[in-house]
mmCIF file of C-alpha atoms and ligand atoms in Angstrom:
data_model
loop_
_atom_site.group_PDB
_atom_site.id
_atom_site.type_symbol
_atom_site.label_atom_id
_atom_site.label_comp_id
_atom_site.label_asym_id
_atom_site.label_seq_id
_atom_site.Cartn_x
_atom_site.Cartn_y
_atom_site.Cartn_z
ATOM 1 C CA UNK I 100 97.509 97.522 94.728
ATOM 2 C CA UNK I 101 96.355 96.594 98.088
ATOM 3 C CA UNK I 102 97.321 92.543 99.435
ATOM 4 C CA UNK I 103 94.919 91.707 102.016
ATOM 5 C CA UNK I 104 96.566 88.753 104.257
ATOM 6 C CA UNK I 105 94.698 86.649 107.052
ATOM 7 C CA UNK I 106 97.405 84.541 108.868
ATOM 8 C CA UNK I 107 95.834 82.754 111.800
ATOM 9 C CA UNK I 108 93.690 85.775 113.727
ATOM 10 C CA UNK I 109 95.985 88.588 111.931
ATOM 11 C CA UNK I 110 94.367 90.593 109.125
ATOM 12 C CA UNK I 111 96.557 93.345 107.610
ATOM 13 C CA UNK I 112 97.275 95.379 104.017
ATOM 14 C CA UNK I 113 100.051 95.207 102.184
ATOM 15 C CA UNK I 114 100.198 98.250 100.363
ATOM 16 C CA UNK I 115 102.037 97.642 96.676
ATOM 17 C CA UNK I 116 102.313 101.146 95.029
ATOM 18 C CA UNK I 117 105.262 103.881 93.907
ATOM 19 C CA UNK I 118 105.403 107.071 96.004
ATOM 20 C CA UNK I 119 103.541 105.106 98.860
ATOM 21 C CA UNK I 120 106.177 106.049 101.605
ATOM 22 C CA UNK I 121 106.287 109.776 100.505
ATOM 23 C CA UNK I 122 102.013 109.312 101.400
ATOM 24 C CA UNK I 123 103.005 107.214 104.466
ATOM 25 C CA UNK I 124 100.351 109.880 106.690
ATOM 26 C CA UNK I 125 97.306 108.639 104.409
ATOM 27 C CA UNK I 126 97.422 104.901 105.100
ATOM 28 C CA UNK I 127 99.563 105.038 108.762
ATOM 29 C CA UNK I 128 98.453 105.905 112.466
ATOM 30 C CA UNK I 129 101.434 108.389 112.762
ATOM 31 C CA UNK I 130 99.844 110.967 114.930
ATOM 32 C CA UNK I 131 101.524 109.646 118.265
ATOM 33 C CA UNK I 132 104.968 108.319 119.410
ATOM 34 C CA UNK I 133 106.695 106.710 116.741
ATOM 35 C CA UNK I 134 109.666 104.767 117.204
ATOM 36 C CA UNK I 135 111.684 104.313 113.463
ATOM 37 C CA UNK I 136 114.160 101.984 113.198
ATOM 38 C CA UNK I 137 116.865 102.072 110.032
ATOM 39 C CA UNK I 138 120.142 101.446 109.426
ATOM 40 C CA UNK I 139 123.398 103.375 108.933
ATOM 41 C CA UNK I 140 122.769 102.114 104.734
ATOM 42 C CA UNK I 141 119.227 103.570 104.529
ATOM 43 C CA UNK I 142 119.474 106.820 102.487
ATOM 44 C CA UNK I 143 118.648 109.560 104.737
ATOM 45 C CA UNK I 144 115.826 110.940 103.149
ATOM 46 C CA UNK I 145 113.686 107.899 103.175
ATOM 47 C CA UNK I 146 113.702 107.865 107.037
ATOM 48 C CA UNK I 147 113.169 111.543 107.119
ATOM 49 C CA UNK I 148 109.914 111.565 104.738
ATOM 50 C CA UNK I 149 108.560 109.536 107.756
ATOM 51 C CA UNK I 150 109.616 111.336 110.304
ATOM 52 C CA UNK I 151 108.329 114.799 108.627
ATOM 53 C CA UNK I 152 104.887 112.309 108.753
ATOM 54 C CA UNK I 153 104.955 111.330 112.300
ATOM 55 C CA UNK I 154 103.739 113.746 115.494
ATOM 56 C CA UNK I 155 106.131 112.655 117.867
ATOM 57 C CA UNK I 156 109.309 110.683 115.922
ATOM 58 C CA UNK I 157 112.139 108.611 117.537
ATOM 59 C CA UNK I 158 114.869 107.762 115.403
ATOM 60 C CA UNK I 159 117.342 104.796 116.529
ATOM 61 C CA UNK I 160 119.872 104.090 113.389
ATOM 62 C CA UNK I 161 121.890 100.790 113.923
ATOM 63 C CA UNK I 162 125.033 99.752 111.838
ATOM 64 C CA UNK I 163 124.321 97.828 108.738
ATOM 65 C CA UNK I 164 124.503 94.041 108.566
ATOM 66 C CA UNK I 165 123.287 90.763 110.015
ATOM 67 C CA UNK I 166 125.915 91.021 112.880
ATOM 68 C CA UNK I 167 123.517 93.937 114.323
ATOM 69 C CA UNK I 168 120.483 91.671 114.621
ATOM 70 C CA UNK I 169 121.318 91.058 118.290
ATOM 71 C CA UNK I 170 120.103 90.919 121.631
ATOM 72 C CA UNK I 171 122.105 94.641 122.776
ATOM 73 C CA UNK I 172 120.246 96.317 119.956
ATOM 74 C CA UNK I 173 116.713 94.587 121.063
ATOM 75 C CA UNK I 174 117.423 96.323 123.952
ATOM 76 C CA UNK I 175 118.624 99.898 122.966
ATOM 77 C CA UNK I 176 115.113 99.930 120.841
ATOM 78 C CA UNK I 177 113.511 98.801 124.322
ATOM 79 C CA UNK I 178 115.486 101.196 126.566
ATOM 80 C CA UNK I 179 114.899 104.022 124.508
ATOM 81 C CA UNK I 180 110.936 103.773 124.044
ATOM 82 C CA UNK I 181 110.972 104.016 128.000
ATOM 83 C CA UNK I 182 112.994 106.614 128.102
ATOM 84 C CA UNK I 183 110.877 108.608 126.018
ATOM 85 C CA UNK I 184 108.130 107.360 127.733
ATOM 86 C CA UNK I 185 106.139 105.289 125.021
ATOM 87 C CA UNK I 186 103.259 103.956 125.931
ATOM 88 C CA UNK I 187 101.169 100.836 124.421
ATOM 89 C CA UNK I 188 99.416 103.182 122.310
ATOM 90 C CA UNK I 189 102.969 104.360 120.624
ATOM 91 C CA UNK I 190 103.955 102.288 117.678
ATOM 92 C CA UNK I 191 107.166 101.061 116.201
ATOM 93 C CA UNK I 192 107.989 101.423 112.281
ATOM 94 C CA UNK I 193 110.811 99.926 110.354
ATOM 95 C CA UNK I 194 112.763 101.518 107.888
ATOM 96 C CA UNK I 195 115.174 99.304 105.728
ATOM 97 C CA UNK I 196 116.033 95.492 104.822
ATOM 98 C CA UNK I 197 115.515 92.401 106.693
ATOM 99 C CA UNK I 198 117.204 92.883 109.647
ATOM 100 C CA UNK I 199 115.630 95.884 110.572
ATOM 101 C CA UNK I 200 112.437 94.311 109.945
ATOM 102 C CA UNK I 201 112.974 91.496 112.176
ATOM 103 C CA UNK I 202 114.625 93.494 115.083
ATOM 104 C CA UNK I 203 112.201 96.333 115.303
ATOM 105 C CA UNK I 204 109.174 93.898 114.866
ATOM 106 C CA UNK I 205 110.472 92.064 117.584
ATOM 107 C CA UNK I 206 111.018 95.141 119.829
ATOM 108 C CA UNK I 207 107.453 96.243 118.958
ATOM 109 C CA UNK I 208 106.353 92.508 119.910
ATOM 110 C CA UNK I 209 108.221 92.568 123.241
ATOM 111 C CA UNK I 210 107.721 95.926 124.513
ATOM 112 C CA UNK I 211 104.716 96.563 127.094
ATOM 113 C CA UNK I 212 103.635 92.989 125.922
ATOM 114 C CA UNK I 213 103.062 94.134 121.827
ATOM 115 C CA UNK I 214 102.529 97.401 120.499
ATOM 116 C CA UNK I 215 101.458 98.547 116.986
ATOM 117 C CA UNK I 216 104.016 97.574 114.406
ATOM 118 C CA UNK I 217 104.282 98.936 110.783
ATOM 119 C CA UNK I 218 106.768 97.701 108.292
ATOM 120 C CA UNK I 219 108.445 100.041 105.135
ATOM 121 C CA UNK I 220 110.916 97.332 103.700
ATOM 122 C CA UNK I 221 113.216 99.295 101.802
ATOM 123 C CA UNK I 222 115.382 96.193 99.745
ATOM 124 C CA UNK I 223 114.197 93.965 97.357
ATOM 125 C CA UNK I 224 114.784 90.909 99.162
ATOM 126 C CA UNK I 225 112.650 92.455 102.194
ATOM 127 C CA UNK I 226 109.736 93.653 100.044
ATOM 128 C CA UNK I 227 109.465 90.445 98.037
ATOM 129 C CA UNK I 228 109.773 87.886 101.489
ATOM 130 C CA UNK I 229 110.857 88.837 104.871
ATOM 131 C CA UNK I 230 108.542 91.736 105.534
ATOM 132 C CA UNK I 231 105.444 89.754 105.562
ATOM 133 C CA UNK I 232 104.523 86.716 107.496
ATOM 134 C CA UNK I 233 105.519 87.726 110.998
ATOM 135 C CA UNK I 234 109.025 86.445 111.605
ATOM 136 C CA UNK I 235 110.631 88.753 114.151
ATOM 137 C CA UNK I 236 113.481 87.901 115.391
ATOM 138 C CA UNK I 237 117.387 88.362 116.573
ATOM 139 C CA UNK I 238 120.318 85.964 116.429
ATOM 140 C CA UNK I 239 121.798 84.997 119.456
ATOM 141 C CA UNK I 240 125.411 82.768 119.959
ATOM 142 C CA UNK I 241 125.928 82.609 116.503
ATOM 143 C CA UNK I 242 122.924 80.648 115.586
ATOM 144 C CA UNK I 243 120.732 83.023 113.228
ATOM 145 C CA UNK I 244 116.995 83.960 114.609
ATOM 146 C CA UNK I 245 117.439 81.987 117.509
ATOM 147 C CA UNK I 246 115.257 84.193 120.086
ATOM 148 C CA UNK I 247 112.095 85.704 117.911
ATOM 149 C CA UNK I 248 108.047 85.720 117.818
ATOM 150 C CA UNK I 249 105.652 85.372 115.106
ATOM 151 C CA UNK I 250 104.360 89.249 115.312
ATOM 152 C CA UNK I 251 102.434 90.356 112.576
ATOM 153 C CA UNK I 252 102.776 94.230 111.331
ATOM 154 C CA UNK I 253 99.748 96.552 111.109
ATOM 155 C CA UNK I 254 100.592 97.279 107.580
ATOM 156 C CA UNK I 255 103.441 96.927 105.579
ATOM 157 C CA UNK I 256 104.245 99.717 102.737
ATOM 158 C CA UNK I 257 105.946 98.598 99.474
ATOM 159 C CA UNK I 258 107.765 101.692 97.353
ATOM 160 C CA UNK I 259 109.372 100.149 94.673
ATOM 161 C CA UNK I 260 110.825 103.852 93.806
ATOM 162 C CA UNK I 261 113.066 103.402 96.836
ATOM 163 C CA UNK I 262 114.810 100.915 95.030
ATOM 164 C CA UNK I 263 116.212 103.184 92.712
ATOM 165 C CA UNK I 264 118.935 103.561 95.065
ATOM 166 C CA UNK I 265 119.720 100.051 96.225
ATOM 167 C CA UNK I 266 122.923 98.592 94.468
ATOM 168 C CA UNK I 267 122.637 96.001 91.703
ATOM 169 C CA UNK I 268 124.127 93.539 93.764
ATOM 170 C CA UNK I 269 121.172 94.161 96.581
ATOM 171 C CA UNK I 270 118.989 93.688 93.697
ATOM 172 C CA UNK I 271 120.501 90.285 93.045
ATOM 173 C CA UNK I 272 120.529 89.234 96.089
ATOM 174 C CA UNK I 273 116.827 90.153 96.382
ATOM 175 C CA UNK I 274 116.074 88.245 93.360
ATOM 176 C CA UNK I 275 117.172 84.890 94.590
ATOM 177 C CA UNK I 276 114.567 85.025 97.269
ATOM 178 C CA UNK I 277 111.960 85.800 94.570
ATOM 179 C CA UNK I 278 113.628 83.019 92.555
ATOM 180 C CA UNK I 279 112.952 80.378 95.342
ATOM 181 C CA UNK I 280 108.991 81.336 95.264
ATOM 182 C CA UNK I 281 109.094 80.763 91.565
ATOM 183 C CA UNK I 282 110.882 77.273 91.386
ATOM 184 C CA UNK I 283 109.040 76.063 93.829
ATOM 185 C CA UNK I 284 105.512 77.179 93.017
ATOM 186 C CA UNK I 285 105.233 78.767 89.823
ATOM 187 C CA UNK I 286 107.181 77.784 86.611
ATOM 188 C CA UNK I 287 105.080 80.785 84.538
ATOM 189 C CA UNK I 288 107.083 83.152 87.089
ATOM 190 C CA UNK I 289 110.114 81.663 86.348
ATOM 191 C CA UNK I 290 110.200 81.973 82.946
ATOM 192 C CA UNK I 291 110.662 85.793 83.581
ATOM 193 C CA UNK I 292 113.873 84.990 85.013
ATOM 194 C CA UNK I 293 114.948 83.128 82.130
ATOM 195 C CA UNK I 294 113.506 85.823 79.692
ATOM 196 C CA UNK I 295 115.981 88.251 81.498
ATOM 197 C CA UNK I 296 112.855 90.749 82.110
ATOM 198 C CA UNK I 297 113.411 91.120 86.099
ATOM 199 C CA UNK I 298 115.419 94.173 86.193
ATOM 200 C CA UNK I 299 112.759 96.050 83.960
ATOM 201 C CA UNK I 300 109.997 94.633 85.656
ATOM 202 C CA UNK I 301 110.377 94.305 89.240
ATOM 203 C CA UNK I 302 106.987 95.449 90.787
ATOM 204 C CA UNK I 303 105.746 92.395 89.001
ATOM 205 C CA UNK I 304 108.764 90.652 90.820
ATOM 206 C CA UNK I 305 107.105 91.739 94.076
ATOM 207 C CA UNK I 306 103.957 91.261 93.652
ATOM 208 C CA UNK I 307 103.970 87.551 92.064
ATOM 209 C CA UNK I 308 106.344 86.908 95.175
ATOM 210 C CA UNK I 309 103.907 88.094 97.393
ATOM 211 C CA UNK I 310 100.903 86.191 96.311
ATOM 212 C CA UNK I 311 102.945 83.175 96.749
ATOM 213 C CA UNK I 312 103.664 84.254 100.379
ATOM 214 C CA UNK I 313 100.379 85.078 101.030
ATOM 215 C CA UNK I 314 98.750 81.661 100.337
ATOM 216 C CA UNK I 315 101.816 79.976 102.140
ATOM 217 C CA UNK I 316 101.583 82.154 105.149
ATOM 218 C CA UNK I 317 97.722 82.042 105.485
ATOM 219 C CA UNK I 318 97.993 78.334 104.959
ATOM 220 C CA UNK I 319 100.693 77.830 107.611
ATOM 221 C CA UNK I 320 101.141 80.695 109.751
ATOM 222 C CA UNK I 321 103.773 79.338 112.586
ATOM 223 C CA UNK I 322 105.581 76.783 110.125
ATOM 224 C CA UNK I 323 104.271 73.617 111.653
ATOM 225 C CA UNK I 324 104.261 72.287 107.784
ATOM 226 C CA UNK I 325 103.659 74.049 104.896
ATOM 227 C CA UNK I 326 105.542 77.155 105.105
ATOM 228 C CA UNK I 327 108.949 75.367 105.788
ATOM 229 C CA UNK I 328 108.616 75.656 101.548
ATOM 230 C CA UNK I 329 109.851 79.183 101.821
ATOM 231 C CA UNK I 330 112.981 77.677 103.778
ATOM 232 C CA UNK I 331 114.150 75.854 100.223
ATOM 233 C CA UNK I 332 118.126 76.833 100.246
ATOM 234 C CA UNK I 333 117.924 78.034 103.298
ATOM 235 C CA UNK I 334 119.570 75.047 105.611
ATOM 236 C CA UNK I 335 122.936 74.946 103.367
ATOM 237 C CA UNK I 336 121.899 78.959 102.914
ATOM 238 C CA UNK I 337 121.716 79.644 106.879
ATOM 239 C CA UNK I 338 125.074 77.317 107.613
ATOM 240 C CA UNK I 339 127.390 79.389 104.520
ATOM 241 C CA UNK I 340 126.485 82.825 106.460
ATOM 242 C CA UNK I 341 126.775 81.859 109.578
ATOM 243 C CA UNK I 342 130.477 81.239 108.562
ATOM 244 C CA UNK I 343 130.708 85.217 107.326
ATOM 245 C CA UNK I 344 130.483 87.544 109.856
ATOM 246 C CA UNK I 345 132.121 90.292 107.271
ATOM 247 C CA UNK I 346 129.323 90.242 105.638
ATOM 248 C CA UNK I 347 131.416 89.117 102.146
ATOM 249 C CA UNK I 348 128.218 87.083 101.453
ATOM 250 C CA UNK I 349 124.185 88.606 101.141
ATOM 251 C CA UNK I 350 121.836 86.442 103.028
ATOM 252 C CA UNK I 351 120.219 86.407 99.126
ATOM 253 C CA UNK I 352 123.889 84.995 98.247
ATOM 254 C CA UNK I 353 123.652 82.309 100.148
ATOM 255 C CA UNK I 354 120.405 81.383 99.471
ATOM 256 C CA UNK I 355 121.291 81.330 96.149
ATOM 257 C CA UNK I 356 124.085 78.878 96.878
ATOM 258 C CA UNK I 357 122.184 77.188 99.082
ATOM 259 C CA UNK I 358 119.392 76.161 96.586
ATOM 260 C CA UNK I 359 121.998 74.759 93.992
ATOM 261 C CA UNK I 360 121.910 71.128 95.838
ATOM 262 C CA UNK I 361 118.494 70.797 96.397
ATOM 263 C CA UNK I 362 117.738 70.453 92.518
ATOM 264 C CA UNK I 363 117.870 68.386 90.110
ATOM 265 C CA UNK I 364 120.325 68.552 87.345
ATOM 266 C CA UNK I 365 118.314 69.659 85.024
ATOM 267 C CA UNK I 366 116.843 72.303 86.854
ATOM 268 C CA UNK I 367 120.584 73.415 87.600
ATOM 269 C CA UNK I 368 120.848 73.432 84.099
ATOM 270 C CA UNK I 369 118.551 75.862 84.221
ATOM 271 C CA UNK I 370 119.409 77.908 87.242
ATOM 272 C CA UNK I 371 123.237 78.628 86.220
ATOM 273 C CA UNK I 372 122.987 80.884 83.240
ATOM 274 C CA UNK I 373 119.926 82.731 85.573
ATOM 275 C CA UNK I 374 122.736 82.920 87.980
ATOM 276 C CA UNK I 375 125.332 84.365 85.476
ATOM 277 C CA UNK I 376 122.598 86.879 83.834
ATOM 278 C CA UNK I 377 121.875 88.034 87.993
ATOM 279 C CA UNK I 378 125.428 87.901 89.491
ATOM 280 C CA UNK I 379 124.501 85.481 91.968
ATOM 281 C CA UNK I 380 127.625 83.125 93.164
ATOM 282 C CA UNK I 381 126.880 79.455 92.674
ATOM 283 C CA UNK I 382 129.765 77.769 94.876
ATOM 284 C CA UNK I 383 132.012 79.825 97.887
ATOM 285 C CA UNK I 384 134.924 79.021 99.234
ATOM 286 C CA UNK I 385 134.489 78.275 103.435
ATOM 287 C CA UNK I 386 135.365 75.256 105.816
ATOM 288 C CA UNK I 387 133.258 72.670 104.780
ATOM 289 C CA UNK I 388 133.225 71.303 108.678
ATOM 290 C CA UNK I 389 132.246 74.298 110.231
ATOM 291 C CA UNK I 390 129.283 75.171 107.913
ATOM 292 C CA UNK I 391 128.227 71.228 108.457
ATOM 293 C CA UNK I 392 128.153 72.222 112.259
ATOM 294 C CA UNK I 393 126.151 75.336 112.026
ATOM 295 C CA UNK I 394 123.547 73.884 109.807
ATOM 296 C CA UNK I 395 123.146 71.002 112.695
ATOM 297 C CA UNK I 396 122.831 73.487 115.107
ATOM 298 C CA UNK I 397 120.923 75.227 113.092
ATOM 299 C CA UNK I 398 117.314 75.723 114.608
ATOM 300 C CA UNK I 399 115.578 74.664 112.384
ATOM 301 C CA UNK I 400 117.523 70.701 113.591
ATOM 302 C CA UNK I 401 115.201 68.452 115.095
ATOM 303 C CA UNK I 402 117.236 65.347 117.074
ATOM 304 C CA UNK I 403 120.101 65.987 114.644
ATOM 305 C CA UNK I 404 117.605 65.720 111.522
ATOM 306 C CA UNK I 405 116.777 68.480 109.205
ATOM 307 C CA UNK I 406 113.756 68.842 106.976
ATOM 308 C CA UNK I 407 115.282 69.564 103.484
ATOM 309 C CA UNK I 408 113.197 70.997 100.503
ATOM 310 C CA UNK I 409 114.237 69.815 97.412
ATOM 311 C CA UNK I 410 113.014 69.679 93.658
ATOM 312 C CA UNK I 411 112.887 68.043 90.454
ATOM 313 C CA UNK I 412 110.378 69.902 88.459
ATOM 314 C CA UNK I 413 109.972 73.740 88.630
ATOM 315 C CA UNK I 414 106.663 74.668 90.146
ATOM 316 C CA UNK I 415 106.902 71.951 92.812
ATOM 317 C CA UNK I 416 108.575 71.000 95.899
ATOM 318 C CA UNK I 417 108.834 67.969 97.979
ATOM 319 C CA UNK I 418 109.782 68.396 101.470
ATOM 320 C CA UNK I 419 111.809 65.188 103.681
ATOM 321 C CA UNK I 420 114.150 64.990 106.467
ATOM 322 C CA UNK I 421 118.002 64.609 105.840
ATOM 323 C CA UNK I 422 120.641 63.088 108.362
ATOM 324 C CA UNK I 423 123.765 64.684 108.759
ATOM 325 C CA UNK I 424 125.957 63.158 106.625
ATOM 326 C CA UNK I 425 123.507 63.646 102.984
ATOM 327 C CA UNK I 426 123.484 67.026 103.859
ATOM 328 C CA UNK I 427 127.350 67.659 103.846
ATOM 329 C CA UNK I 428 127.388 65.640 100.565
ATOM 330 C CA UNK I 429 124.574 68.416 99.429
ATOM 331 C CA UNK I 430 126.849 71.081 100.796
ATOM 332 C CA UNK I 431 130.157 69.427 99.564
ATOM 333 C CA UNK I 432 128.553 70.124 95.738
ATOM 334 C CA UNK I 433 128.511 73.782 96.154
ATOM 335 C CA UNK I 434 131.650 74.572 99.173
ATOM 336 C CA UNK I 435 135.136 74.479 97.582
HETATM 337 N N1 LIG B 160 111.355 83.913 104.912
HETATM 338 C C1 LIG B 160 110.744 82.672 105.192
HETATM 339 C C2 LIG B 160 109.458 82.771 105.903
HETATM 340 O O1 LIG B 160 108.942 83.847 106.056
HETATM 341 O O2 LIG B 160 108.945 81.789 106.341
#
């Protein structure tokens, strides 16, 4: 299946379909200098069926975890491109989760003012959200994507066989991104959470996640309204892993936690024994003060305010701003 998305003045594919990355020559530009970024986690072979693909391959491997989405790895990307001499016809390609995503988009954004950018998410949680839309970014003094661009990729490539190798608790955490598109736009979608028929189905996973993206994205490209949807558990989310640098928590994890407070009870009700049947963690231990801080410095804060996303009825939303003292009650319901 092909997804055809139009944010703003970008048009690009999103190519949904097993064995796709194997094929990556048919439906990439490889036949020049590509740059492919993965991480130390990415099995090996993935990265080299690309390279085998590409004329000219460059492969930079950086350690595995959010910690790595920094400013010295932005520039080892940078430093090596010139080193090998890439030019603005050269490309950059991502190979892995998230934060490969966002670092080497933002490398191909930066470098000789943009070049070509193509994206092979290789989790769950980056094939069903964060490798579409744009965001590129790294975090800088603690505070998570603080220094990024909206930089679309020339295609992205979705191979839900490379998933056969991600660990059930990447799945999970992969799921609870998926599970924030369906509470808060489609209750149909959600009922395949509560039917437990995920796990055996997750190309559907993807793809119903993906539509949803699509129309937010297209809709609301930078996140002037609209889009801040997709950030539902994301405030308390962002604060609870800025607070584990060891990585003890998935961003999905927290995301997870963080959506907890922004429902309902009955739609708690409803959420906990999806929870229990995915794994997912529904409270955490942490300083209750120093997540409060992070999420006001979070930036995403305007004058100390923070738009909040909350619901009452699956399938819909309602978006207002919180002062800081709601939002540590919120928090206080899900930190021990
Ligand atoms: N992952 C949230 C967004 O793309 O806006």
């Amino acid at each position: 299946m092909i997804l055809h998305i139009s944010p703003g003045n970008n048009n690009y594919d999103i190519l949904i379909e097993r064995g796709c990355l194997k094929k990556a020559s048919s439906s990439l530009h490889l036949q020049r200098k590509v740059l492919i970024v993965t991480d130390s986690g990415v099995p090996a072979h993935y990265v080299k069926m690309l390279a085998d693909a590409c004329k000219q391959p460059v492969i930079c491997t950086i350690g595995q975890g959010e910690v790595n989405k920094n400013l010295q790895n932005y520039q080892y990307l940078l430093s090596t491109m010139l080193a090998c001499r890439f030019t603005r016809k050269d490309c950059v390609a991502a190979v892995g989760g998230g934060v490969c995503g966002d670092l080497a988009g933002f490398a191909a954004a930066g470098y000789m003012r943009g070049i070509d950018f193509y994206n092979i998410p290789t989790t769950l949680l980056s094939q069903v959200d964060s490798s579409i839309g744009g965001k590129t970014a790294v975090n800088l003094d603690g505070i998570k994507n603080a220094v990024g661009a909206f930089y679309h990729p020339r295609k992205v490539l979705i191979d839900a066989d490379v998933l056969k190798t991600l660990p059930q608790r990447h799945l999970s955490a992969g799921l609870a991104e998926a599970l924030k598109m369906a509470i808060t736009f489609d209750e149909d979608f959600f009922r395949l959470f509560e039917e437990n028929q995920v796990f055996s189905d997750l190309e559907s996973v993807i793809r119903r996640s993906l539509l949803i993206k699509k129309e937010v994205v297209e809709q609301d490209e930078t996140e002037q309204g609209l889009r801040r949807v997709l950030n539902f558990g994301h405030t308390i989310g962002h604060g609870i892993e800025s607070q584990v640098s060891d990585g003890s928590l998935y961003h999905g994890e927290c995301v997870a936690i963080g959506m907890l407070p922004m429902c309902s009870p009955q739609i708690m009700k409803r959420l906990l024994p999806i929870y229990d049947k995915l794994n997912l963690p529904s409270s955490c231990r942490m300083d209750l003060d120093a997540v409060c801080s992070s999420m006001l410095h979070d930036k995403k804060s305007e004058d100390g305010k923070i738009t909040i996303v909350e619901t009452d009825r699956i399938g819909s939303y309602r978006m207002r701003t919180a002062d800081p003292a709601e939002l540590r009650e919120k928090a206080a319901m899900v930190i021990r």
